[in-house]
Coordinates of C-alpha atoms and ligand atoms in Angstrom, one line a residue:
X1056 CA 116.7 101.2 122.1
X1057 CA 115.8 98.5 124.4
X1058 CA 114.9 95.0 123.0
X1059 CA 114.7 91.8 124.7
X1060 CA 118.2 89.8 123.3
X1061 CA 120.8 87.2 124.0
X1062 CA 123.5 86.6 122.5
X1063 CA 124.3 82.8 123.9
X1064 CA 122.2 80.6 121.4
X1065 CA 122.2 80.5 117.9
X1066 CA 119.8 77.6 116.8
X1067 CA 116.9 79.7 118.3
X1068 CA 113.5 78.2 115.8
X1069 CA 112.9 81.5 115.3
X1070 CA 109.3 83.0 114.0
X1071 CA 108.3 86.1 112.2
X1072 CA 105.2 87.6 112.3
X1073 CA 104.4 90.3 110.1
X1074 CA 100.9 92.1 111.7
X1075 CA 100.2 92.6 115.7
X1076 CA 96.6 92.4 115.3
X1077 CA 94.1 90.2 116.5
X1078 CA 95.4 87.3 114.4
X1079 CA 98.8 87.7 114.9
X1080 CA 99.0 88.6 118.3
X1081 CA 96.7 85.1 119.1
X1082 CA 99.4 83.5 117.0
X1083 CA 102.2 84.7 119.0
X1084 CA 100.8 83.7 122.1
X1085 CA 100.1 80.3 121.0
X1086 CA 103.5 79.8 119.7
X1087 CA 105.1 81.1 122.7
X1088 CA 103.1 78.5 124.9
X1089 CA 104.6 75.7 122.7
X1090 CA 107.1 73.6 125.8
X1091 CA 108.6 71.2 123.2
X1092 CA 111.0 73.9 121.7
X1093 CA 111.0 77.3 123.0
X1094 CA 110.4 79.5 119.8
X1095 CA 111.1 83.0 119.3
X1096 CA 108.7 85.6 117.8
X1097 CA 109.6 88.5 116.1
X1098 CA 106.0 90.7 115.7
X1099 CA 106.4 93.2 113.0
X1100 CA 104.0 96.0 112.6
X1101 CA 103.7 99.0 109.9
X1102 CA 103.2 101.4 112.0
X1103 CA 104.5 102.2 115.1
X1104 CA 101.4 101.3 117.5
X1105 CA 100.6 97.7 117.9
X1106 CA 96.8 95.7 117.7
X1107 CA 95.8 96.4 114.1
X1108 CA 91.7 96.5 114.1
X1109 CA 91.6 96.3 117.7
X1110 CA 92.9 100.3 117.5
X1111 CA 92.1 101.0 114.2
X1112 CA 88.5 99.0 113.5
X1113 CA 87.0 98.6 117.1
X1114 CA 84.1 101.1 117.2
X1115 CA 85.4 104.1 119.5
X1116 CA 82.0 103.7 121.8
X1117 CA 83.1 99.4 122.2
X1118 CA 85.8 100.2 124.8
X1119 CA 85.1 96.2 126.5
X1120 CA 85.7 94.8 122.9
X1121 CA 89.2 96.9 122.5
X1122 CA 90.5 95.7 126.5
X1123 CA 91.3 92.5 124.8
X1124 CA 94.7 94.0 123.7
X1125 CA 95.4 93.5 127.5
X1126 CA 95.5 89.8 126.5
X1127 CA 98.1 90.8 123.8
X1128 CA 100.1 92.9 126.0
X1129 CA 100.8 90.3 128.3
X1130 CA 101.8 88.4 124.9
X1131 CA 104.1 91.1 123.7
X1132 CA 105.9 91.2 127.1
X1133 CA 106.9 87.9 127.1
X1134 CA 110.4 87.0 127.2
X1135 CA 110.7 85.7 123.7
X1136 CA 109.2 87.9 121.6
X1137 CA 110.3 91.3 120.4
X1138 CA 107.9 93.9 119.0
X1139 CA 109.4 96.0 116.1
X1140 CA 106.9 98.5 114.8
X1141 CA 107.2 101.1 111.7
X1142 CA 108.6 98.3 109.8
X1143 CA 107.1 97.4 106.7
X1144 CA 107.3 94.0 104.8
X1145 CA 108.0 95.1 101.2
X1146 CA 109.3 98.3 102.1
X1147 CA 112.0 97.9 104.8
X1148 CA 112.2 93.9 104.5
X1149 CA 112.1 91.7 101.5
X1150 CA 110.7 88.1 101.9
X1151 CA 114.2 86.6 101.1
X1152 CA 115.2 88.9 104.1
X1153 CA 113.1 87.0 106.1
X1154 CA 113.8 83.7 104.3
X1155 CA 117.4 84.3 105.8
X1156 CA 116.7 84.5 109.2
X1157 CA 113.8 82.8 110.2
X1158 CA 112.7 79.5 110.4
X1159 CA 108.9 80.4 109.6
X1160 CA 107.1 83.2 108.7
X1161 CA 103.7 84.2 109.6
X1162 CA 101.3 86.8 107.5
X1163 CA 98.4 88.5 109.6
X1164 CA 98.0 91.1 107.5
X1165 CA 94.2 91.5 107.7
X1166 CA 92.1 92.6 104.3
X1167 CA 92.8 95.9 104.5
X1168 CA 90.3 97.7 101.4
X1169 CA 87.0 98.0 100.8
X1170 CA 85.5 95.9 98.3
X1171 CA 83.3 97.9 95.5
X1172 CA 79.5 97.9 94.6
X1173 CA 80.8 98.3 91.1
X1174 CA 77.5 100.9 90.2
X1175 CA 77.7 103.9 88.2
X1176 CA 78.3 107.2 90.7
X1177 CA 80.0 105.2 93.6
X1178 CA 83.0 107.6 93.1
X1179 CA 80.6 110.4 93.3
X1180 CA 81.8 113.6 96.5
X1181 CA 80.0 112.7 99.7
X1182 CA 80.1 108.3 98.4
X1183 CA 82.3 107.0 101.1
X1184 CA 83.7 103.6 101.8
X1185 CA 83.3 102.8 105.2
X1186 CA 86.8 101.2 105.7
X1187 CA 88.1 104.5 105.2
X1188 CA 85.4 105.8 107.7
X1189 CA 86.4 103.5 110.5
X1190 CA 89.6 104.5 110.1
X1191 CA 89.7 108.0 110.2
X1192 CA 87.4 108.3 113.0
X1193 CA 89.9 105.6 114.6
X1194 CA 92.4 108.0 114.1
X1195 CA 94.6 105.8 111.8
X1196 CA 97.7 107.3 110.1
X1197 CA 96.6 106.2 106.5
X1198 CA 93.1 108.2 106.8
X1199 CA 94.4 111.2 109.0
X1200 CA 93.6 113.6 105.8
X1201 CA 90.3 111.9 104.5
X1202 CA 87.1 114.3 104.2
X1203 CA 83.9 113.3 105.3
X1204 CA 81.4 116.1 104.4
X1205 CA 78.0 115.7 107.1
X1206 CA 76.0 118.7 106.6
X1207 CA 73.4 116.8 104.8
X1208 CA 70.6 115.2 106.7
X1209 CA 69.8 111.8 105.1
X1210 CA 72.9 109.5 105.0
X1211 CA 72.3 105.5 103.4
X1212 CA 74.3 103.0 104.3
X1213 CA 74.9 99.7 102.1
X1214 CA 75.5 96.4 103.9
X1215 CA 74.0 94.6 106.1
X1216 CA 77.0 93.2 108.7
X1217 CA 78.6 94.6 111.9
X1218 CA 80.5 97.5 110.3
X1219 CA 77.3 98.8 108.7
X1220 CA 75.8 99.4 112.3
X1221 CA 79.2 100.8 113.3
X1222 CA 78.5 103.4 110.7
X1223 CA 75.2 104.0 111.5
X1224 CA 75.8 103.8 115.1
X1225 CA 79.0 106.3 115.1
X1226 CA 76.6 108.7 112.7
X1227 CA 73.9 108.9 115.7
X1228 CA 75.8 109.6 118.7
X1229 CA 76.0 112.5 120.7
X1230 CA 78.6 114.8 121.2
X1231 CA 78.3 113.9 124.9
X1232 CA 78.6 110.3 124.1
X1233 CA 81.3 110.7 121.6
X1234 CA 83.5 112.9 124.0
X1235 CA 84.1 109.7 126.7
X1236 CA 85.5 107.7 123.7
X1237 CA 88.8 107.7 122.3
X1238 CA 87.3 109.0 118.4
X1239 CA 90.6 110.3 117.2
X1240 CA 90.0 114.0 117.8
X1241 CA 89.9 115.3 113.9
X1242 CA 86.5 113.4 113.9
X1243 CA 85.1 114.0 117.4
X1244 CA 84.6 117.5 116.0
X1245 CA 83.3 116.5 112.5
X1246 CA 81.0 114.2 114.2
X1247 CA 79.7 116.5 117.1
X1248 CA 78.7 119.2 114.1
X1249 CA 77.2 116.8 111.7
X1250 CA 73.2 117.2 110.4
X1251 CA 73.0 114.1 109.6
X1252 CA 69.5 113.2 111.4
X1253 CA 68.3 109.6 109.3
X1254 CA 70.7 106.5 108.4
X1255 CA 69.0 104.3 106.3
X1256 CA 70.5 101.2 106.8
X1257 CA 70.1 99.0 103.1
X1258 CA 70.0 94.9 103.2
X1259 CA 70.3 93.2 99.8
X1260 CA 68.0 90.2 101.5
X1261 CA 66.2 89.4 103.9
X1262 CA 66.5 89.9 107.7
X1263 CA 67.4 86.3 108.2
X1264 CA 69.9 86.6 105.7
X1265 CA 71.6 89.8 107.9
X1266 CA 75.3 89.5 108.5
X1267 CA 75.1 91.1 112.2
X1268 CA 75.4 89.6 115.6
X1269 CA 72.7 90.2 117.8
X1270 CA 74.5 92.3 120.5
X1271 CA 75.0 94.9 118.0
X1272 CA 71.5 94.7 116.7
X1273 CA 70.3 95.2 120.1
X1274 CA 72.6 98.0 120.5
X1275 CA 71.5 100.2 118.0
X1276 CA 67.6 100.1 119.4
X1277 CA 69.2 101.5 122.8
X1278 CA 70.6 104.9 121.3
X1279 CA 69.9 107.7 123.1
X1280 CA 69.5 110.3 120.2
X1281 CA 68.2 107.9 117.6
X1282 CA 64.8 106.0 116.9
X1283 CA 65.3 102.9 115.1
X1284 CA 62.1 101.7 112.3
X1285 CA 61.8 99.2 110.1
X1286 CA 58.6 98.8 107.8
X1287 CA 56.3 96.0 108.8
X1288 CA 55.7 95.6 105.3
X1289 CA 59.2 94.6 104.1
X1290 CA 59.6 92.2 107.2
X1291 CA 56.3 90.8 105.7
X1292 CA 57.7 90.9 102.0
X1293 CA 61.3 88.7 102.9
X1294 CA 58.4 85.9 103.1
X1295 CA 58.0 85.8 107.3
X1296 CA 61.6 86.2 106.5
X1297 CA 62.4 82.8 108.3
X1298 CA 65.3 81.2 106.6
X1299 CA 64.7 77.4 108.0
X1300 CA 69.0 77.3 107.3
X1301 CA 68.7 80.6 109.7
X1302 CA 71.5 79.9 112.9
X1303 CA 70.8 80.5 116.4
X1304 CA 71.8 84.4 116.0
X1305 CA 70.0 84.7 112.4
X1306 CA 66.6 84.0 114.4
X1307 CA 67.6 86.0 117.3
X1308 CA 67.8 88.5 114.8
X1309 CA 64.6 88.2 113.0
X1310 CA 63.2 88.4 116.8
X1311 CA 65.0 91.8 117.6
X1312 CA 63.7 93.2 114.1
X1313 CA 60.0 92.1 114.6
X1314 CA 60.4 94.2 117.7
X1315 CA 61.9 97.1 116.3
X1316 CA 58.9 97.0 113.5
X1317 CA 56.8 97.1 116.4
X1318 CA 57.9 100.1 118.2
X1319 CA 56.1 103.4 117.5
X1320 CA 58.5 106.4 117.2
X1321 CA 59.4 108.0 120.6
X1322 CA 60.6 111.4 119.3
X1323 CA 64.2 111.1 119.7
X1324 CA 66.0 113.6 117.0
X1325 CA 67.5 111.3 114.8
X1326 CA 66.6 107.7 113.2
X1327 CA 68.2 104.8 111.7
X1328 CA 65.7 102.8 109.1
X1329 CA 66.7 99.5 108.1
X1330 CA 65.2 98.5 104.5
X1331 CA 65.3 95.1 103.2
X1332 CA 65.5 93.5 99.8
X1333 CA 66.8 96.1 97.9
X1334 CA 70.2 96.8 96.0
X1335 CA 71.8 99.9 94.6
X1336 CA 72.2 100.1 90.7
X1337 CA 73.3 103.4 90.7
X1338 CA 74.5 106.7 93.2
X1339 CA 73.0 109.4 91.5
X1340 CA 74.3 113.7 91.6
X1341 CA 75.7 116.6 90.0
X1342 CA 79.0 115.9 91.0
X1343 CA 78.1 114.6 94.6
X1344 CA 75.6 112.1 96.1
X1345 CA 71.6 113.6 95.9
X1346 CA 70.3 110.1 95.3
X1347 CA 70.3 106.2 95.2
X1348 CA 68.3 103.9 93.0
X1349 CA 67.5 100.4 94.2
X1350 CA 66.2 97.4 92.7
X1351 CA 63.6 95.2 95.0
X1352 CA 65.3 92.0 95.2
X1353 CA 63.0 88.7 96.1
X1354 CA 64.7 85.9 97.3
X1355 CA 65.5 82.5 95.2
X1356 CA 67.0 79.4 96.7
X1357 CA 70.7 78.4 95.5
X1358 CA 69.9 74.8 95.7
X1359 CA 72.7 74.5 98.7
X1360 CA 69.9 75.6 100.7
X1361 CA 71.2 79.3 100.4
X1362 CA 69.2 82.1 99.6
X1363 CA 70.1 84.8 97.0
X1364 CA 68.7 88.1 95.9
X1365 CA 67.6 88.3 92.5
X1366 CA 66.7 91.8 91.2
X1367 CA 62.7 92.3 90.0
X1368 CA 62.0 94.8 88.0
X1369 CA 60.7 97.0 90.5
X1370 CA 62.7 100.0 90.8
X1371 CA 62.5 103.4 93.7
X1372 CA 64.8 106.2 93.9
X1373 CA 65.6 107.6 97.7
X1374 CA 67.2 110.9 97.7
X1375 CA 70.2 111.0 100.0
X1376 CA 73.0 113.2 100.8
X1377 CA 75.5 111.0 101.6
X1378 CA 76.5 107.1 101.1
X1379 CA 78.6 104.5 103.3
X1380 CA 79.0 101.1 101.3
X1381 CA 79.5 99.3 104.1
X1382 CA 79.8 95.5 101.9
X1383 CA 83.1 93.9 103.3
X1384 CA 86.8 94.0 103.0
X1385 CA 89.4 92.7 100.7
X1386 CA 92.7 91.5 100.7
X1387 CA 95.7 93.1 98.9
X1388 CA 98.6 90.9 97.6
X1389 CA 101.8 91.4 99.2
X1390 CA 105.7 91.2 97.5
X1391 CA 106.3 87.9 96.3
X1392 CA 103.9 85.9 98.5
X1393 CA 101.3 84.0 96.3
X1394 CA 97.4 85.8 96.5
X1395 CA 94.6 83.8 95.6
X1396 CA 92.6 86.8 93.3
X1397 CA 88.9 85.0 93.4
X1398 CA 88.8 85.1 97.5
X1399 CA 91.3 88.0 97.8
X1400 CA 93.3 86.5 100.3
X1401 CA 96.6 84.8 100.8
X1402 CA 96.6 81.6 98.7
X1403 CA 96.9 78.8 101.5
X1404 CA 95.8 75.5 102.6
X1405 CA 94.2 75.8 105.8
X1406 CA 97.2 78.3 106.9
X1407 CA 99.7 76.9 104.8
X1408 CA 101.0 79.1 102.3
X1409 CA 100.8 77.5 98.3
X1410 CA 101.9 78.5 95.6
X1411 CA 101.8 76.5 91.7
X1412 CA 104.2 74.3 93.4
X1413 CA 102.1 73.0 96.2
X1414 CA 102.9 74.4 99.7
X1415 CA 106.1 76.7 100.4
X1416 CA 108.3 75.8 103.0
X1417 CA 108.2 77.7 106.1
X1418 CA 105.2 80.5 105.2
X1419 CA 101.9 80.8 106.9
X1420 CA 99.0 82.9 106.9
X1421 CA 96.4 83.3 109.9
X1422 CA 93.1 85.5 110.5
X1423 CA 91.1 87.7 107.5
X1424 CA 94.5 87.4 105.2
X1425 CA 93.8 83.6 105.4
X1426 CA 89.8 82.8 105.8
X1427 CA 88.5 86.2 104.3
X1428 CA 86.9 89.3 106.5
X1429 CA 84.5 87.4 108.6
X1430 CA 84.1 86.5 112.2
X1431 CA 84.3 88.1 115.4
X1432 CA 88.1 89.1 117.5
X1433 CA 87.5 85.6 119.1
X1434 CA 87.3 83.7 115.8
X1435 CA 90.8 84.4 115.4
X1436 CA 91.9 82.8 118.6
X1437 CA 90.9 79.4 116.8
X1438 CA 91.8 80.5 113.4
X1439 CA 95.4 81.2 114.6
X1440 CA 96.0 78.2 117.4
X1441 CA 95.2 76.1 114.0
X1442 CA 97.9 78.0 111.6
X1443 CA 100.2 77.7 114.4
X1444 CA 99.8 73.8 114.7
X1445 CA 100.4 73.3 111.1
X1446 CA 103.6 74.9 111.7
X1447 CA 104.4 73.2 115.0
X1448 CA 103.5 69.5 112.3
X1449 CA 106.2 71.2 110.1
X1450 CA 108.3 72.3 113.0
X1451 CA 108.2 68.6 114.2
X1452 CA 108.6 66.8 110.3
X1453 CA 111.7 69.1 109.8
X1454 CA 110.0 71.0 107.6
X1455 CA 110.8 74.3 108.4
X1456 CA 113.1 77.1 106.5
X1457 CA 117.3 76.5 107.5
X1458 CA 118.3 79.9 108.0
X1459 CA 121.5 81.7 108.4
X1460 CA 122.8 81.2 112.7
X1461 CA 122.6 85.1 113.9
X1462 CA 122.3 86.0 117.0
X1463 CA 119.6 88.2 118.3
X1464 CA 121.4 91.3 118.5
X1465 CA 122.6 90.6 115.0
X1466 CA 119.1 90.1 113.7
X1467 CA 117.7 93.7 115.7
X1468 CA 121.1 95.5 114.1
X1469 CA 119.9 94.0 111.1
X1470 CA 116.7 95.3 111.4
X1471 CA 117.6 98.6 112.9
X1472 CA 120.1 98.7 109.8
X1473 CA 116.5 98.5 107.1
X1474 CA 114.5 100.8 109.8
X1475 CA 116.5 102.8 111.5
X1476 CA 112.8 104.4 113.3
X1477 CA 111.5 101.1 114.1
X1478 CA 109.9 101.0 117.3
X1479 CA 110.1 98.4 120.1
X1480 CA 107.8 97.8 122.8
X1481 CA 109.3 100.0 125.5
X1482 CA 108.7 103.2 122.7
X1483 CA 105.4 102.1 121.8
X1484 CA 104.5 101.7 125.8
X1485 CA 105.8 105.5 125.7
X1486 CA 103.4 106.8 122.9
X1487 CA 100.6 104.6 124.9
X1488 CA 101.2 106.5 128.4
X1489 CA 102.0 109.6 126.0
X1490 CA 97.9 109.6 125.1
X1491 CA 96.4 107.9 128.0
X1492 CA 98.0 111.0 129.9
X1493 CA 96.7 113.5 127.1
X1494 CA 93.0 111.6 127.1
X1495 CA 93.3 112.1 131.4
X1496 CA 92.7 116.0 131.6
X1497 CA 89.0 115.9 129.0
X1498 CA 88.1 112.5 131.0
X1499 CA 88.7 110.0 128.0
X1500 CA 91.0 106.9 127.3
X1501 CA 93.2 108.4 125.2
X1502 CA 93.8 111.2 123.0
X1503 CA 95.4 109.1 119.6
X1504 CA 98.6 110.1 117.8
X1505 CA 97.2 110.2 114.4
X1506 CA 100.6 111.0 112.2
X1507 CA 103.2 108.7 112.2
X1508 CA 105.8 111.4 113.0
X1509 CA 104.1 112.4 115.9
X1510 CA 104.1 108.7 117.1
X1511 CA 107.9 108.4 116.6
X1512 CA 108.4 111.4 118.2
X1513 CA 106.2 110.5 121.5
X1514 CA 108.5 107.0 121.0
X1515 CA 111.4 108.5 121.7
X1516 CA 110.2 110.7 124.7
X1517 CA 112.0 109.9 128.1
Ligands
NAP1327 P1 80.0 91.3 106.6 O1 79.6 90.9 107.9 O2 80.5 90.3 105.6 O3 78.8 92.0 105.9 C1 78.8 92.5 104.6 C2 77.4 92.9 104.2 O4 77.4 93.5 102.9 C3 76.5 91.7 104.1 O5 75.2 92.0 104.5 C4 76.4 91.4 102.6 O6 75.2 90.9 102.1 C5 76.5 92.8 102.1 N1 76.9 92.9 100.7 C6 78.0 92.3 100.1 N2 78.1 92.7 98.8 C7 77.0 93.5 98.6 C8 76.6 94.1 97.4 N3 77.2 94.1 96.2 N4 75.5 94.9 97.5 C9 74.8 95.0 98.7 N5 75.2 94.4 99.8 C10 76.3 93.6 99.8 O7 81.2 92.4 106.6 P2 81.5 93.6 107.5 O8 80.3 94.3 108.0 O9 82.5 94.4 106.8 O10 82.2 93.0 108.8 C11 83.4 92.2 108.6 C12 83.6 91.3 109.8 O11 84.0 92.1 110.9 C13 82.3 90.5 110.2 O12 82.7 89.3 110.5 C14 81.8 91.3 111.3 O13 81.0 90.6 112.2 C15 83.1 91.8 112.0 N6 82.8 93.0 112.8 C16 82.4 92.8 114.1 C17 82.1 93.8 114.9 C18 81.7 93.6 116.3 O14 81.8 92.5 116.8 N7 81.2 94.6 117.0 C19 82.2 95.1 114.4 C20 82.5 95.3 113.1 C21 82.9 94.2 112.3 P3 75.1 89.3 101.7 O15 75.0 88.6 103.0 O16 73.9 89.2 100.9 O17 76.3 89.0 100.9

């Protein structure tokens, strides 16, 4: 194995980072462009391919959106930091391990579950949570084996943000269009053969209130296979559904839906509806989905100026063959590091890490671990550069953790010792040329490894 090391100085400020996705990967790079000290980064990853979402959550048919891990190549190659993938924190190192050799320790471990409608028949065959979705169609290790049964032709989706259109979007392609992506190649072929021909796309408010941006709201009215409605009637009932709170994108929105209400059916094959005001109370079947029940929600100001949907007593029933509840991500806790339950992130003070104490010495937390799933790739560029200042304070006050003097082929032996497969970034460049080359003969990006054994085994390749 190749790593970047010296042995000449052993009061390196040394920095792990446990997570190479967007978050961590920003925080690396702003860390590395500190001048005052030159710190060292150690980027950890639990599986053996780096970039976390930008892989494993970027829609397959968003290629620009994923060429920002060019950005965090140039990162990873940098002379001080080292890249060890298929090592887990909690399996293959402890936080004390850390604690003992490094000065600071940075989580950018994402929010990696979906969060539940808590309704009767959401465990129902054919209801699917659209984290697991987006991450077996992006061919990640942890959904390889998931199910996802499309031979019905009505599908619903709950949720009313970017990974909601994702869903629907990915449900309405071609297999033409699929084929130029890199969809991990177990899907490609689900997706190519499904039935599904109508997504119904379910808002609990209004379209003001809609959690997407408006490039992917535009997006989904240029498919080539799929008609997108919305009924002029529900624009009307979310009350002109101008929020006067509503942002810059929230009206550009509320633009791009009065358009889409205006459009007429041009007799593309499929559709994607988007209904408004309405919330599941129950996922109805004999032992899978055949329908949803809604309440009509009307909206009722917070007093903050927010608006919330309060059920009526209205009720319908839409009979569906399949659900996506598409209504954010969570946080899971992680070994001994403090997790604040209510927000279902890493308990922290704007990136420092607290506990009953008050802040802990040398910890950290950027990204969707720290703030919650929200945000674009960008927002974490911000988000991080801000963690990583704290630290630089702390750095600065003498605040930092007073770990054991290793060297940095002590430390990788170290490592190598708890993960004797963990990968560095030569291997991982490996599996990447490994797929671009497979993705070359069909015309595509890539063709993704999709079991870890196969990655390790592409690692090692010459
Ligand atoms: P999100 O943007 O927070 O949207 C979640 C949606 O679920 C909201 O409409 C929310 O409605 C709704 N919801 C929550 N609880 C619900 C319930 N119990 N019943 C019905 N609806 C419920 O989350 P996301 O779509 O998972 O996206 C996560 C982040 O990733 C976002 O910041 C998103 O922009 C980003 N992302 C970006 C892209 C891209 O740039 N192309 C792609 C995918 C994801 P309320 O507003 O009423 O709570």
């Amino acid at each position: 194995m190749t790593q970047k090391t010296s042995d000449s100085g052993d009061a390196r400020v040394r920095v792990a980072i446990i997570g190479s996705g967007p978050a961590g990967s920003y925080a690396a790079g702003h860390l590395l462009r500190h001048s005052a000290t030159e710190l060292h980064v150690d980027l950890f990853e639990r599986l053996p391919t780096p970039w976390g979402l930008v892989r494993a959550g970027v829609a397959p048919d968003h290629p620009k959106i994923k060429s920002v891990d060019r950005i965090f190549e140039r990162t990873a190659e940098h002379q001080r930091l080292r890249y060890f993938g298929n090592v887990e924190f909690g399996r293959d190192l402890s936080l004390e391990d850390l604690r003992a050799h490094y000065n600071a320790i940075i989580y950018a471990v994402g929010t990696p579950v979906d969060r539940a409608l808590g309704i009767p028949g959401e465990d129902l065959k054919r209801s699917y949570a659209a984290t697991d979705f987006v991450g077996w169609y992006n061919g990640h290790p942890d959904f390889r084996d998931h199910e996802f049964d499309l031979s019905g032709e009505r599908a619903i989706v709950i949720g009313a943000g970017n990974v909601a259109l994702d869903v629907a979007r990915m449900l309405m392609l071609t297999r033409h269009e699929l084929a130029s992506t890199d969809v991990a190649d177990h899907a490609l072929e689900v997706l190519a053969a499904s039935k599904i021909n109508e997504v119904l796309v379910i808002a609990r408010r209004g379209p003001a209130q809609a959690a997407f941006t408006n490039p992917e709201l535009l997006e989904l009215g240029e498919l080539s296979a799929a008609d997108v409605q919305i009924a002029q009637h529900e624009l009307a009932l979310a009350g002109g559904s101008t929020d006067p709170e509503a942002d810059v994108t929230a009206r550009r929105n509320v633009e791009i839906l009065e358009e889409y209400a205006q459009r007429k059916p041009s007799g593309k094959p499929r559709r994607i509806t988007l209904r408004f005001l309405l919330s599941p109370v129950a996922i109805e079947g004999h032992g899978a989905v055949e329908s949803v029940t809604l309440t009509r929600n009307e909206l009722v100001n917070e007093g903050d100026g927010s608006l919330r949907a309060r059920a009526t007593d209205e009720r319908i029933n839409i009979a569906a063959d399949s659900v996506f509840r598409a209504i954010g991500y969570r946080g899971t806790p992680l070994p001994d590091v403090p997790f604040d339950e209510r927000r279902g992130v890493i308990a922290n003070a704007g990136g420092r890490v607290v506990d009953e104490d008050g802040v802990r010495r040398g910890e950290y937390v950027v990204g969707w671990a720290k703030r919650g799933p929200s945000g674009v790739i960008g927002t974490n560029k911000k988000d991080a550069n801000d963690t990583v200042d704290r630290l630089l304070e702390d750095l600065g006050g003498g605040r930092l953790l007073e770990p054991a003097q290793i060297t940095d082929a002590g430390l990788a032996a170290y490592i190598h010792e708890r993960q004797p497969a963990a990968v560095d970034y030569d291997q991982w460049s490996r599996i990447d040329r490994h797929e671009r080359k497979l993705g070359e003969a069909s015309g595509r990006p890539r063709i993704k490894l999709t079991r870890v054994q196969e990655m390790l085994a592409a690692a090692k390749r010459k």
